């Protein structure tokens, strides 16, 4: 499970970085709309990967007992 724990940490870090960009009003106001959309798409992708990894860990814990 250490591998999956590392994956969770990676996705959380990516989510934090994208979240910081998107919460920066200056970035959102000054960046081209396609750049902002690209960051939003990244955020959605990272969130999905994070959620899937968390679900896998929960499944493994149920199997292990």
mmCIF file of C-alpha atoms in Angstrom:
data_model
loop_
_atom_site.group_PDB
_atom_site.id
_atom_site.type_symbol
_atom_site.label_atom_id
_atom_site.label_comp_id
_atom_site.label_asym_id
_atom_site.label_seq_id
_atom_site.Cartn_x
_atom_site.Cartn_y
_atom_site.Cartn_z
ATOM 1 C CA UNK A 1 0.000 0.000 0.000
ATOM 2 C CA UNK A 2 2.997 2.288 0.272
ATOM 3 C CA UNK A 3 2.900 2.682 -3.504
ATOM 4 C CA UNK A 4 -0.701 3.876 -3.369
ATOM 5 C CA UNK A 5 0.070 6.196 -0.464
ATOM 6 C CA UNK A 6 2.767 7.800 -2.617
ATOM 7 C CA UNK A 7 0.273 8.150 -5.463
ATOM 8 C CA UNK A 8 -2.195 9.894 -3.156
ATOM 9 C CA UNK A 9 0.515 12.297 -2.018
ATOM 10 C CA UNK A 10 1.424 13.006 -5.649
ATOM 11 C CA UNK A 11 -2.160 13.715 -6.703
ATOM 12 C CA UNK A 12 -2.751 15.857 -3.621
ATOM 13 C CA UNK A 13 0.354 17.913 -4.439
ATOM 14 C CA UNK A 14 -0.821 18.378 -8.030
ATOM 15 C CA UNK A 15 -4.296 19.361 -6.833
ATOM 16 C CA UNK A 16 -2.807 21.893 -4.426
ATOM 17 C CA UNK A 17 -0.672 23.483 -7.151
ATOM 18 C CA UNK A 18 -3.528 23.764 -9.646
ATOM 19 C CA UNK A 19 -5.852 24.985 -6.918
ATOM 20 C CA UNK A 20 -3.416 27.759 -6.028
ATOM 21 C CA UNK A 21 -3.266 28.898 -9.651
ATOM 22 C CA UNK A 22 -7.010 28.870 -10.070
ATOM 23 C CA UNK A 23 -7.613 30.688 -6.791
ATOM 24 C CA UNK A 24 -5.191 33.426 -7.853
ATOM 25 C CA UNK A 25 -7.488 36.136 -9.185
ATOM 26 C CA UNK A 26 -4.615 37.752 -11.029
ATOM 27 C CA UNK A 27 -3.801 34.566 -12.913
ATOM 28 C CA UNK A 28 -7.421 33.952 -13.848
ATOM 29 C CA UNK A 29 -7.939 37.575 -14.924
ATOM 30 C CA UNK A 30 -4.748 37.856 -16.988
ATOM 31 C CA UNK A 31 -4.331 34.386 -18.481
ATOM 32 C CA UNK A 32 -5.867 33.476 -21.798
ATOM 33 C CA UNK A 33 -9.187 31.639 -21.372
ATOM 34 C CA UNK A 34 -7.748 28.472 -22.941
ATOM 35 C CA UNK A 35 -4.937 28.440 -20.355
ATOM 36 C CA UNK A 36 -7.432 28.794 -17.502
ATOM 37 C CA UNK A 37 -9.535 26.011 -19.016
ATOM 38 C CA UNK A 38 -6.457 23.806 -19.343
ATOM 39 C CA UNK A 39 -5.773 24.255 -15.620
ATOM 40 C CA UNK A 40 -9.409 23.459 -14.791
ATOM 41 C CA UNK A 41 -9.156 20.320 -16.915
ATOM 42 C CA UNK A 42 -5.975 19.334 -15.066
ATOM 43 C CA UNK A 43 -7.749 19.860 -11.764
ATOM 44 C CA UNK A 44 -10.623 17.607 -12.842
ATOM 45 C CA UNK A 45 -8.197 14.935 -14.040
ATOM 46 C CA UNK A 46 -6.095 15.033 -10.875
ATOM 47 C CA UNK A 47 -9.209 14.899 -8.689
ATOM 48 C CA UNK A 48 -10.451 11.823 -10.546
ATOM 49 C CA UNK A 49 -7.084 10.100 -10.144
ATOM 50 C CA UNK A 50 -6.930 11.051 -6.463
ATOM 51 C CA UNK A 51 -10.455 9.713 -5.852
ATOM 52 C CA UNK A 52 -9.723 6.476 -7.721
ATOM 53 C CA UNK A 53 -6.562 5.906 -5.694
ATOM 54 C CA UNK A 54 -8.394 6.521 -2.415
ATOM 55 C CA UNK A 55 -11.094 4.056 -3.515
ATOM 56 C CA UNK A 56 -8.439 1.426 -4.329
ATOM 57 C CA UNK A 57 -6.873 1.811 -0.900
ATOM 58 C CA UNK A 58 -10.266 1.439 0.777
ATOM 59 C CA UNK A 59 -10.961 -1.715 -1.243
ATOM 60 C CA UNK A 60 -7.587 -3.177 -0.294
ATOM 61 C CA UNK A 61 -8.150 -2.419 3.374
ATOM 62 C CA UNK A 62 -11.488 -4.226 3.252
ATOM 63 C CA UNK A 63 -9.813 -7.279 1.702
ATOM 64 C CA UNK A 64 -7.002 -7.305 4.235
ATOM 65 C CA UNK A 65 -9.412 -6.947 7.089
#
